[in-house]
Coordinates of C-alpha atoms and ligand atoms in Angstrom, one line a residue:
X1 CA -119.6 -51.3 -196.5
X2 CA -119.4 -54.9 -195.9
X3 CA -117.3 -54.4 -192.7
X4 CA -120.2 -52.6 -191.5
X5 CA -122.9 -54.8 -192.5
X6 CA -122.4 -57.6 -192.1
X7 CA -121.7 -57.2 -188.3
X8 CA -124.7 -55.0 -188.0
X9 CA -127.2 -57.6 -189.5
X10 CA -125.9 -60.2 -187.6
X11 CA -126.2 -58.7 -184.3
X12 CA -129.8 -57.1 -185.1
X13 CA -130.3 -61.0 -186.1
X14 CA -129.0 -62.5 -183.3
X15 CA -130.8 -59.8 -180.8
X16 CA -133.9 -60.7 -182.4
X17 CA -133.5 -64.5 -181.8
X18 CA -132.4 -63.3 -178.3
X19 CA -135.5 -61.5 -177.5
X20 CA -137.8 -64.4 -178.7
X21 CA -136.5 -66.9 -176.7
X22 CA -136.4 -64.8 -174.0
X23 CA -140.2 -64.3 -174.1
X24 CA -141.5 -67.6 -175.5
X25 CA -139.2 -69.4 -173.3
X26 CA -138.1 -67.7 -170.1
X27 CA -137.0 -70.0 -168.5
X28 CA -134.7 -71.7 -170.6
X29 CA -131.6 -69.6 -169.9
X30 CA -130.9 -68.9 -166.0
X31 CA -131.1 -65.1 -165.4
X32 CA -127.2 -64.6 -165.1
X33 CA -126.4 -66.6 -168.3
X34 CA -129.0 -64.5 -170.6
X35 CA -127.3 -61.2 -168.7
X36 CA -124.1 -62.0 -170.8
X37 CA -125.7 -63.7 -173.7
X38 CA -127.5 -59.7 -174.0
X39 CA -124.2 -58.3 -173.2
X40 CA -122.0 -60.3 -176.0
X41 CA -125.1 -59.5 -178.6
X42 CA -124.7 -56.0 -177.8
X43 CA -121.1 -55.9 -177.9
X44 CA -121.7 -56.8 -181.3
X45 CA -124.2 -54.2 -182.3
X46 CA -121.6 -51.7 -181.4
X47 CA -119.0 -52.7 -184.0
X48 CA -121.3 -52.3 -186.0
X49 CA -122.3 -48.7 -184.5
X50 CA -118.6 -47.8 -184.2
X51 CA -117.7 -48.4 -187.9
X52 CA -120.9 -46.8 -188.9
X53 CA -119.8 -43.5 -187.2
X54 CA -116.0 -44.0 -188.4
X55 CA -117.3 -44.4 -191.9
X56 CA -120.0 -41.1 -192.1
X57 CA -117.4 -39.1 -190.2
X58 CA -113.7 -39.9 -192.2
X59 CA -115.0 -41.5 -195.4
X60 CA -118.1 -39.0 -195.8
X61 CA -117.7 -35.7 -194.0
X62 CA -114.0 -35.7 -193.3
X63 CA -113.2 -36.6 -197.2
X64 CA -115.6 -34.2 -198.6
X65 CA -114.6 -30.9 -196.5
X66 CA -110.4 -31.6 -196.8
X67 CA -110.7 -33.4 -200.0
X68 CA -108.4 -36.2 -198.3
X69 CA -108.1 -39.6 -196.6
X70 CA -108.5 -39.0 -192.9
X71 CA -105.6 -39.6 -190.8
X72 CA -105.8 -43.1 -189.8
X73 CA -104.4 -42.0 -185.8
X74 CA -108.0 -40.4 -185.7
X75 CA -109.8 -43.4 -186.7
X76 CA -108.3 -45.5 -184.3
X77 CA -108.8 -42.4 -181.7
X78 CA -112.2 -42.0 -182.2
X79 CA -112.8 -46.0 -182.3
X80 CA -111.1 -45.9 -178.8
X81 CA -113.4 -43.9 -177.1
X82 CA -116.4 -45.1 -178.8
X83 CA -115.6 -48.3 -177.6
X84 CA -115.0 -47.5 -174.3
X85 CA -118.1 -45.4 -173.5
X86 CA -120.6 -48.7 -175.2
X87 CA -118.3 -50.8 -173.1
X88 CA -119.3 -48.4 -170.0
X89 CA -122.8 -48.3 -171.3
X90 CA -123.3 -52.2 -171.8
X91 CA -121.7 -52.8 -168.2
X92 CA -123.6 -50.4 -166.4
X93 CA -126.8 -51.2 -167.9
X94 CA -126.7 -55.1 -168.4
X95 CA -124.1 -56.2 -165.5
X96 CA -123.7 -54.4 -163.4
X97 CA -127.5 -53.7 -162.1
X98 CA -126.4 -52.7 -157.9
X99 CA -123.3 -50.7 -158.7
X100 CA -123.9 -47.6 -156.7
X101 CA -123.7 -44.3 -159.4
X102 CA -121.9 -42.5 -157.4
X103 CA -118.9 -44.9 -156.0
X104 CA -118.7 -45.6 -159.8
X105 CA -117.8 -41.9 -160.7
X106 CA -115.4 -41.4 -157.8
X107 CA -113.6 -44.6 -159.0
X108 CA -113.5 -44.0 -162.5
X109 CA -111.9 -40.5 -161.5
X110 CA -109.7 -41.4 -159.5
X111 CA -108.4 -44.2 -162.3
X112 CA -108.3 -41.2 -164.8
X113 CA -106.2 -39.2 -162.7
X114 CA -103.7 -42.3 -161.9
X115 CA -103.7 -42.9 -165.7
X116 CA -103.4 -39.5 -166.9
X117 CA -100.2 -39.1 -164.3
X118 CA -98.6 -42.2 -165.5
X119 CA -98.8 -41.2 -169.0
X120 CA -98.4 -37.7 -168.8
X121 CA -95.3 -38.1 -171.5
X122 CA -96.8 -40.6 -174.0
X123 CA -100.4 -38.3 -173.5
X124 CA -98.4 -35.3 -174.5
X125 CA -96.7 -36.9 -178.0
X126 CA -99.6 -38.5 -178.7
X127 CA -101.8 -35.5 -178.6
X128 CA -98.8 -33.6 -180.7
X129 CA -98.5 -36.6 -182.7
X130 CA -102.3 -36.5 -183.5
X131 CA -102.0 -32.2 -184.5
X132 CA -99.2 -33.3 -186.4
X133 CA -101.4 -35.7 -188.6
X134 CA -104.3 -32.7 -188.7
X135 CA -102.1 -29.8 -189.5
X136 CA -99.7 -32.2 -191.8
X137 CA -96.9 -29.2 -191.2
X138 CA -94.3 -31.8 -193.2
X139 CA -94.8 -34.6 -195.2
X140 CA -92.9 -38.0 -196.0
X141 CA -89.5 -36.8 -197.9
X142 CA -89.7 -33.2 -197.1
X143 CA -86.2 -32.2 -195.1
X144 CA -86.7 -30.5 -191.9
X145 CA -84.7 -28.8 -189.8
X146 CA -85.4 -29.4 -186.0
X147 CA -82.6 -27.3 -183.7
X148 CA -79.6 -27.8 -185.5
X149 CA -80.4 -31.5 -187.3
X150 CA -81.1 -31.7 -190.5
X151 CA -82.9 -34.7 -192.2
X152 CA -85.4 -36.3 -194.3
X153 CA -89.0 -37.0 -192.8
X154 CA -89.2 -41.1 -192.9
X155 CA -92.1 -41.6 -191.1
X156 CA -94.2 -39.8 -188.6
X157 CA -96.5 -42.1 -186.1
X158 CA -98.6 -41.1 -183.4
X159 CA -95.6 -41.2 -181.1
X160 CA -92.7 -40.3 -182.5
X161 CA -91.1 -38.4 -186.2
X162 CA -88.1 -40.1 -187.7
X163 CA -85.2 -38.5 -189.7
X164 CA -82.9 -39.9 -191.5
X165 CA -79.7 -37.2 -191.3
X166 CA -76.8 -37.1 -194.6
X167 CA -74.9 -38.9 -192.4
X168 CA -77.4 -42.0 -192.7
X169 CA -78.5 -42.0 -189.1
X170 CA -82.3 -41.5 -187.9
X171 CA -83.0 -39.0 -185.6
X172 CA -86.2 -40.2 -183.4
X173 CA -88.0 -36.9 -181.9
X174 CA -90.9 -37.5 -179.6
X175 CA -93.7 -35.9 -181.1
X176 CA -93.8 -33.3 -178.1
X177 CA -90.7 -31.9 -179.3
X178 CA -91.1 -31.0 -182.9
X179 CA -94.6 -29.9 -181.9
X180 CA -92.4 -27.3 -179.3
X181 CA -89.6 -26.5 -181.3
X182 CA -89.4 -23.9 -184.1
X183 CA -89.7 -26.1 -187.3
X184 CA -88.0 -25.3 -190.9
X185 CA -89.2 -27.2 -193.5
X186 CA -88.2 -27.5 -197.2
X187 CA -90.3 -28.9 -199.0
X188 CA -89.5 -31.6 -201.5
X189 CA -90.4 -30.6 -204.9
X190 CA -90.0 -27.4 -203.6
X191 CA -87.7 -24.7 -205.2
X192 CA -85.9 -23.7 -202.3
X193 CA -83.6 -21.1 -202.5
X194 CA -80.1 -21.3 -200.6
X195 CA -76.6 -18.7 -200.1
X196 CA -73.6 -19.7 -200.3
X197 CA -71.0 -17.4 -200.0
X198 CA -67.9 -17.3 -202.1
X199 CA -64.6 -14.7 -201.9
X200 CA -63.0 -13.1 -204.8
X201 CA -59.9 -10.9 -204.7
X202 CA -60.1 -7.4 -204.5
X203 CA -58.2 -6.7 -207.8
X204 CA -60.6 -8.5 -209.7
X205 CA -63.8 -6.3 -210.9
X206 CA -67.6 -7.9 -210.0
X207 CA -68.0 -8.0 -214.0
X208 CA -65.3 -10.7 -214.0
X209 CA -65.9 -12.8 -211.2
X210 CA -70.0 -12.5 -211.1
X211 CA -70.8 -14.4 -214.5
X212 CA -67.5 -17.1 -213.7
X213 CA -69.6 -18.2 -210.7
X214 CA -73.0 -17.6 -212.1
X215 CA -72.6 -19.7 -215.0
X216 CA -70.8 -23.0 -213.4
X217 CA -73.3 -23.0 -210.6
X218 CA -76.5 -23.4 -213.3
X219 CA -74.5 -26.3 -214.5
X220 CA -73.9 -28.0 -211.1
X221 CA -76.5 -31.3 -211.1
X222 CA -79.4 -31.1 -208.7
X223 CA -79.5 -27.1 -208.9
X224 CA -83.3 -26.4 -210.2
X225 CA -83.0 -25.0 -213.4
X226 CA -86.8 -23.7 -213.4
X227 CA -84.3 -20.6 -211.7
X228 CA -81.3 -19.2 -212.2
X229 CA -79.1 -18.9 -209.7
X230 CA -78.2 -15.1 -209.1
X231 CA -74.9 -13.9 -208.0
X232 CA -74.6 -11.0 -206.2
X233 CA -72.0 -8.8 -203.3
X234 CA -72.5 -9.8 -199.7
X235 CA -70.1 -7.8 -198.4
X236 CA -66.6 -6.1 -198.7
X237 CA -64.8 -8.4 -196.1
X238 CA -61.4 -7.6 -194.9
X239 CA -59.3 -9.7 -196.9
X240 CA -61.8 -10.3 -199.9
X241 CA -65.1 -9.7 -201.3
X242 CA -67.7 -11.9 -200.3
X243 CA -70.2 -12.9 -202.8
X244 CA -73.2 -14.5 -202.4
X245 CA -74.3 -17.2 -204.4
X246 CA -78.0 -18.1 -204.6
X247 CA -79.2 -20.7 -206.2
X248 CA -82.4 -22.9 -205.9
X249 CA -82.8 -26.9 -205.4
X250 CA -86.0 -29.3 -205.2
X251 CA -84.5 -31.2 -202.6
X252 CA -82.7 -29.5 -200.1
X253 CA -80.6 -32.5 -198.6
X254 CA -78.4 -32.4 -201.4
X255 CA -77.5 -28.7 -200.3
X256 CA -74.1 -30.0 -198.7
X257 CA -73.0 -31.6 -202.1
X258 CA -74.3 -28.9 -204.3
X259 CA -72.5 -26.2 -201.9
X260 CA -69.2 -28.7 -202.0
X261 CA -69.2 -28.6 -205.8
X262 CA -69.9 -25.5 -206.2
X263 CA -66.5 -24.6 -204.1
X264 CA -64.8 -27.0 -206.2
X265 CA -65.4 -25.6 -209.4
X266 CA -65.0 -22.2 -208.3
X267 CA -61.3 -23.2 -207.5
X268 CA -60.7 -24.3 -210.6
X269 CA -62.3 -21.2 -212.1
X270 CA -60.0 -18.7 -210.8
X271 CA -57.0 -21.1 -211.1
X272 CA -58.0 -21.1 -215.1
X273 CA -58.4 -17.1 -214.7
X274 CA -55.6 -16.6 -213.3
X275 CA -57.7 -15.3 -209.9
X276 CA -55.9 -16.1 -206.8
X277 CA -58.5 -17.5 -204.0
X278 CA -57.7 -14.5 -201.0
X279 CA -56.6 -15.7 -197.9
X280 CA -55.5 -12.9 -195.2
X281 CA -52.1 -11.3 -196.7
X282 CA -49.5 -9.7 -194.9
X283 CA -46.6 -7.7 -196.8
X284 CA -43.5 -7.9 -195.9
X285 CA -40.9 -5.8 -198.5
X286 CA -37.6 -6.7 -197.5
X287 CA -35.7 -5.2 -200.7
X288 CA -36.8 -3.2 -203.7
X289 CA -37.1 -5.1 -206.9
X290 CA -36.6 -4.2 -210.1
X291 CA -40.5 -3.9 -211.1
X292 CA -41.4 -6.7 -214.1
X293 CA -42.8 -6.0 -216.7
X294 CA -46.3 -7.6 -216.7
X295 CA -48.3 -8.9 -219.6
X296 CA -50.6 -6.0 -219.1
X297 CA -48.0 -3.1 -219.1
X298 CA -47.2 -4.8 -222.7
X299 CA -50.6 -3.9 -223.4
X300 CA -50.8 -0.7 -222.5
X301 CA -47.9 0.1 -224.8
X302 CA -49.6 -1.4 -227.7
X303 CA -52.8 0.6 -226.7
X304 CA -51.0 3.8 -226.8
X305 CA -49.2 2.6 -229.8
X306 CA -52.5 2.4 -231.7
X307 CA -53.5 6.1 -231.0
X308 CA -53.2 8.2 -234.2
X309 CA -52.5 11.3 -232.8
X310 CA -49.2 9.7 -231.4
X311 CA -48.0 8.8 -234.1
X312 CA -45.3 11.7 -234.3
X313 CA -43.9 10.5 -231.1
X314 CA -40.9 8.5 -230.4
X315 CA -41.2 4.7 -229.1
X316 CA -39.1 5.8 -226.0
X317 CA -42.0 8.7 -225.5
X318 CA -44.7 6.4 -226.1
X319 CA -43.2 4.0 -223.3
X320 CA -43.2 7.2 -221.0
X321 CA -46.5 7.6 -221.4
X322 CA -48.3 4.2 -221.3
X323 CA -46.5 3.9 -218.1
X324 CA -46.9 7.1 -216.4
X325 CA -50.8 6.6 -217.3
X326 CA -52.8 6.1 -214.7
X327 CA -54.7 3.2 -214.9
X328 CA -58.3 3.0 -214.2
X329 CA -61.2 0.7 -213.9
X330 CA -65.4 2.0 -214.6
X331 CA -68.3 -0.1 -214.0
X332 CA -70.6 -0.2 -217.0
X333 CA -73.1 3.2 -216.8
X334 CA -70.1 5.0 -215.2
X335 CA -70.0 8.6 -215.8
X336 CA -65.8 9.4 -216.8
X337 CA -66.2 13.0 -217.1
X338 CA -69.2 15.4 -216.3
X339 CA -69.7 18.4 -218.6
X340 CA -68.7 21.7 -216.9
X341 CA -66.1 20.0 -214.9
X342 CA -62.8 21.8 -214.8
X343 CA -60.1 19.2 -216.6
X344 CA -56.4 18.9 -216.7
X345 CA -56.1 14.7 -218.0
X346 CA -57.3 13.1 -220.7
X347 CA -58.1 9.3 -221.3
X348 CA -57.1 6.8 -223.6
X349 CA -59.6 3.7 -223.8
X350 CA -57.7 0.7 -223.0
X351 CA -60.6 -2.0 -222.9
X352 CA -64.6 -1.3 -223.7
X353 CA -66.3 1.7 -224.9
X354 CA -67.6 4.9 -224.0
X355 CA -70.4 7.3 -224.9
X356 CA -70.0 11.1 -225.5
X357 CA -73.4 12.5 -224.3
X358 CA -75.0 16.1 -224.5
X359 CA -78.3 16.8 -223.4
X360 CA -81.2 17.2 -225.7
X361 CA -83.9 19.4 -226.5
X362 CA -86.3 17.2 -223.9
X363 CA -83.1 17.3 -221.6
X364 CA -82.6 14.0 -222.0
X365 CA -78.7 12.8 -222.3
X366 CA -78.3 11.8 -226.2
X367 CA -74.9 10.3 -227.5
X368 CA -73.5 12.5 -229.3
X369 CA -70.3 9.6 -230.6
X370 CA -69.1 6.6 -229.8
X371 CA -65.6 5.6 -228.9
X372 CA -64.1 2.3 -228.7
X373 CA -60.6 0.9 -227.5
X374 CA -57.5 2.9 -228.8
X375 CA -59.8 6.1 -229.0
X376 CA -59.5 9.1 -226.3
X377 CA -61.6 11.2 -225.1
X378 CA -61.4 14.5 -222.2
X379 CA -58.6 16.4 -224.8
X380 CA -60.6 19.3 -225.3
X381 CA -60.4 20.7 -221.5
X382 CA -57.2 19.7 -220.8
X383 CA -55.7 21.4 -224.2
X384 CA -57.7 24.7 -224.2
X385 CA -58.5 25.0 -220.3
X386 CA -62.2 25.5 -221.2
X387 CA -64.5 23.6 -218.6
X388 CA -65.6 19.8 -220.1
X389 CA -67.7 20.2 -223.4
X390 CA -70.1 16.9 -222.6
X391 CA -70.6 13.9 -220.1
X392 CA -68.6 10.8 -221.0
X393 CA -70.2 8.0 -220.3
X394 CA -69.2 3.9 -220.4
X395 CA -71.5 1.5 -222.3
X396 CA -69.7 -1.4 -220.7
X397 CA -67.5 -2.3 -218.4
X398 CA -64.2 0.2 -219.2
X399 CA -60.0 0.2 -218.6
X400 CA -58.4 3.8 -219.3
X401 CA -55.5 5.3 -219.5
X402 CA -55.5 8.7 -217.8
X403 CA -52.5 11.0 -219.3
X404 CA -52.1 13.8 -216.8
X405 CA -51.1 17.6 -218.1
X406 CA -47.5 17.8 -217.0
X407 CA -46.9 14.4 -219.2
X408 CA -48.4 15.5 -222.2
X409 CA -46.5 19.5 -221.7
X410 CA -43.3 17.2 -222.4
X411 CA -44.7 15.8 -225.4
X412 CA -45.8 19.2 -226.9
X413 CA -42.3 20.5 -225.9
X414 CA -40.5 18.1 -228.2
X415 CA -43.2 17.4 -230.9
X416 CA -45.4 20.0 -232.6
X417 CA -47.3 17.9 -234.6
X418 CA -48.6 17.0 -231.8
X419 CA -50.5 20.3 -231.2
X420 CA -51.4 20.2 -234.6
X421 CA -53.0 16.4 -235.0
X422 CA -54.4 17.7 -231.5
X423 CA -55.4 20.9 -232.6
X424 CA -57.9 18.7 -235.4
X425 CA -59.2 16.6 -233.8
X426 CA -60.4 18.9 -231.6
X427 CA -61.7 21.2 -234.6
X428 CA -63.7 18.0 -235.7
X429 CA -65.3 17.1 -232.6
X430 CA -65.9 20.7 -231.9
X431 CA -67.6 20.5 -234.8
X432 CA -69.3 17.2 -234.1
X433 CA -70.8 19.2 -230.8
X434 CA -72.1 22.2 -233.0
X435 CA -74.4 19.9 -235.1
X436 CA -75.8 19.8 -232.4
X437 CA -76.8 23.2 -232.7
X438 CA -76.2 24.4 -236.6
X439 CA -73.9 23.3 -239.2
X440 CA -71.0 25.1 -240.1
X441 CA -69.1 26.1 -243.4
X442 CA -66.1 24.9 -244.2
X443 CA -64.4 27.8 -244.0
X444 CA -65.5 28.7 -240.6
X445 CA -63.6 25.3 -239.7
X446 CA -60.5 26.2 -240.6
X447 CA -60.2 29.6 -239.2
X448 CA -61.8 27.8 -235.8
X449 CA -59.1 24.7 -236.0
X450 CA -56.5 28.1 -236.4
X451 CA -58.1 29.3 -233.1
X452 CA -57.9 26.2 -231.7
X453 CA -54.4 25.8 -232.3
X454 CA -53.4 29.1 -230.5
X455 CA -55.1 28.6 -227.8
X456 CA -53.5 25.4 -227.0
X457 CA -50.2 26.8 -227.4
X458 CA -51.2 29.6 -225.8
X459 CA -52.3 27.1 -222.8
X460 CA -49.1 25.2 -222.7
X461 CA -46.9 28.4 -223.3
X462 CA -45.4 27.1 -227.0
X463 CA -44.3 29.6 -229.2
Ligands
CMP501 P1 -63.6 17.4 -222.9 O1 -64.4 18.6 -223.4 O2 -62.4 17.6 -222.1 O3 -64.7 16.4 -222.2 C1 -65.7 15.8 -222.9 C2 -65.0 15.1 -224.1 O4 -65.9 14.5 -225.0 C3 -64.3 16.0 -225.0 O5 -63.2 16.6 -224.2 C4 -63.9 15.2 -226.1 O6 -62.8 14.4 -225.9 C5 -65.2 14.3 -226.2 N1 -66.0 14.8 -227.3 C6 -66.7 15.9 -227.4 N2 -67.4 15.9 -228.6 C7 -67.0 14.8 -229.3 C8 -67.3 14.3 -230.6 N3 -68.1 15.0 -231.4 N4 -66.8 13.2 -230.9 C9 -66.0 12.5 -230.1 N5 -65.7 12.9 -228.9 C10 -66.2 14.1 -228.5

């Protein structure tokens, strides 16, 4: 207020002393002198007039509609061209009394046009410069991306926007430019999301590999943890498959650094989990090898070991089949086996568990059991060439053993108790499907295991 004041009231003062000495004494000041005397008092007034304007327009209006300060390259703007048209004004009207009107336009064109060519370049990035301050695409610490830089905004003036890159160098853009080019901005504060993309082998299943990277990106510094990051399959690449890590940060120039750890830890991941990082393979088998026998194969044997119904079989047999088994891998919510299906294998559950599924009154699927590691499942088909009895389903993530029909025609060969435990089991579970429908008396169970048990010998050709 008292910047415009102060130079108002003096001026209005000083005009007023002005105008009474100019008619009480006319003669005291020559005519030439009192010419400028006017024109300095009114140079005067105008400041005043100026900052009067400046203030109602920024600190009143401007403030009020955009509920912010006004961008000081306006201020100055609008100053400048006050200025010049009271300068105009105060020459044109106090000196310069003969100037023709005309001469004085041709002039002053002919000046604009010299001027405007001259500064055609500085014009343009100040007139970008000046939208930039309006619009206020970018603020002070927000990274942009400007063709293929990448930096920090450091300060943006009415000529020029600085960046300061990761490699600590500033980028100076003329304002022209980041007002033509296509402009990415990420805010700071922001949570803005990013991909990286990370391989995996093949071999290893998305259950494995998705959670491993999920969970050592959300502890990676700098990654927002308002989200968490999200893991997903990009693509099945030829040598690996591509996942594609997204994760969100609040200030996206530490994106290199994140991405770089992130990397980092993943290596060390897969080198505690035994995952090899895939690189394009080529085979080359120059002589047969004896095969090994891997940790898992021991496994398998210990799986099949555990099955009841095996029990009558030798260790040498039991061998036989964990390794003629063929080995299978099911995604959680998997179907295994569709009811109806014609079957000639049955399963052994190596790792997770299944669901045995018929459908309900509503039609709905309902579990009719549940089976866990060590159980097996799809016996019924293959033993009494009926069609599948029900759906089988996988609750999680699932490893089975498939034992094929010529495998297990070997093992009824050479072991009838086989047929026998078999022959139960399948009696039970029969019976397991028929409470479904009723329940049945005892007796009716033992002649139907009896049934049972010729049927599947009957199947398999035994005696
Ligand atoms: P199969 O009929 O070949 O295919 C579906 C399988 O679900 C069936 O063999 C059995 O192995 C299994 N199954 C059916 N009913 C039961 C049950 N009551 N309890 C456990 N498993 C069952």
């Amino acid at each position: 207020m008292k910047r415009i004041v102060l130079p108002l009231s003096i001026s209005v003062v000083l005009l007023l002393v002005y105008a009474a000495l100019r008619t009480l004494l006319p003669t005291m000041l020559g005519e030439t002198v009192s010419k400028y005397v006017l024109a300095v008092l009114l140079l005067g007034l105008s400041v005043g007039l100026v900052r009067s304007i400046s203030f109602v327009l920024f600190d009143v209006i401007f403030q009020r509609r955009k509920k912010r300060e006004a961008p000081a390259l306006l201020r100055v703007l609008l100053s400048v061209v006050l200025y010049s048209i009271f300068l105009i004004l105060i020459y044109k009207l106090v000196l310069d009394e003969q100037g023709g009107g005309l001469g004085v336009i041709a002039t002053s064109t002919v000046v604009s046009v010299i001027i405007g060519l001259a500064l055609q370049d500085t014009l343009g990035n100040f007139f970008a410069g000046l939208s930039i301050h309006i619009e206020q695409p970018f603020h002070i610490l927000d990274a942009i991306r400007i063709g293929n830089v990448i930096g920090r905004v450091e300060a943006v003036t009415w000529r020029t926007t600085t960046i300061r890159t990761n490699d600590n160098t500033t980028i100076i853009f003329p304002n022209s430019t980041v007002a033509r080019e296509p402009l990415e901005v990420y805010r700071f504060n922001n949570l803005n999301r990013r991909i990286l993309h990370a391989p995996a082998p093949y071999r290893i299943a998305p259950q494995r590999v998705i959670p491993l990277i999920r969970d050592t990106v959300a502890s990676i510094p700098n990654v927002a943890s308002e989200r968490s990051p999200v893991v997903r399959i990009g693509d099945f690449a030829d040598s690996s498959i591509i996942y594609e890590v997204l994760y969100w940060t609040k200030d996206y120039m530490w994106v290199p650094d994140i991405d770089a750890q992130i990397r980092q830890h993943v290596w060390y991941i897969y080198r505690r989990s035994d995952i090899e990082i895939p690189f394009p393979i080529r085979h080359v088998l120059i002589e047969q090898q004896e095969p090994l026998v891997s940790r898992e194969e021991a496994d398998y044997d210990q799986v099949i070991d555990s099955v009841e119904i095996f029990a009558p079989l030798s260790a040498e047999e039991k061998d036989i089949v964990a390794r003629s088994a063929i080995k299978s891998i099911y995604a959680p919510g998997e179907l295994i086996i569709r009811r109806g299906d014609p079957g000639d294998s049955m399963f052994v559950i190596y790792r997770g568990n299944v669901e045995v599924q018929l459908p309900g009154r509503d039609g709905n699927m309902q579990p009719v059991a549940k089976l866990k590691p060590g159980n097996f499942f799809g016996e019924m088909a293959l033993l009494t060439g009926e069609p599948r009895n029900a759906d089988v389903v996988t609750s999680s993530e699932v490893e089975t053993l498939e034992i094929r029909k010529g495998v297990l025609q070997q093992l009824l060969d050479n072991n009838a108790e086989l047929a026998e435990a078999l022959s139960q089991t399948i009696a039970e579970r029969q019976l397991g499907l028929d409470e479904y429908a009723r329940a049945m008396p005892e007796e009716e169970r033992r002649s139907k295991e009896k049934k049972i048990l010729r049927r599947i010998q009957k199947f398999f050709g035994l005696k």
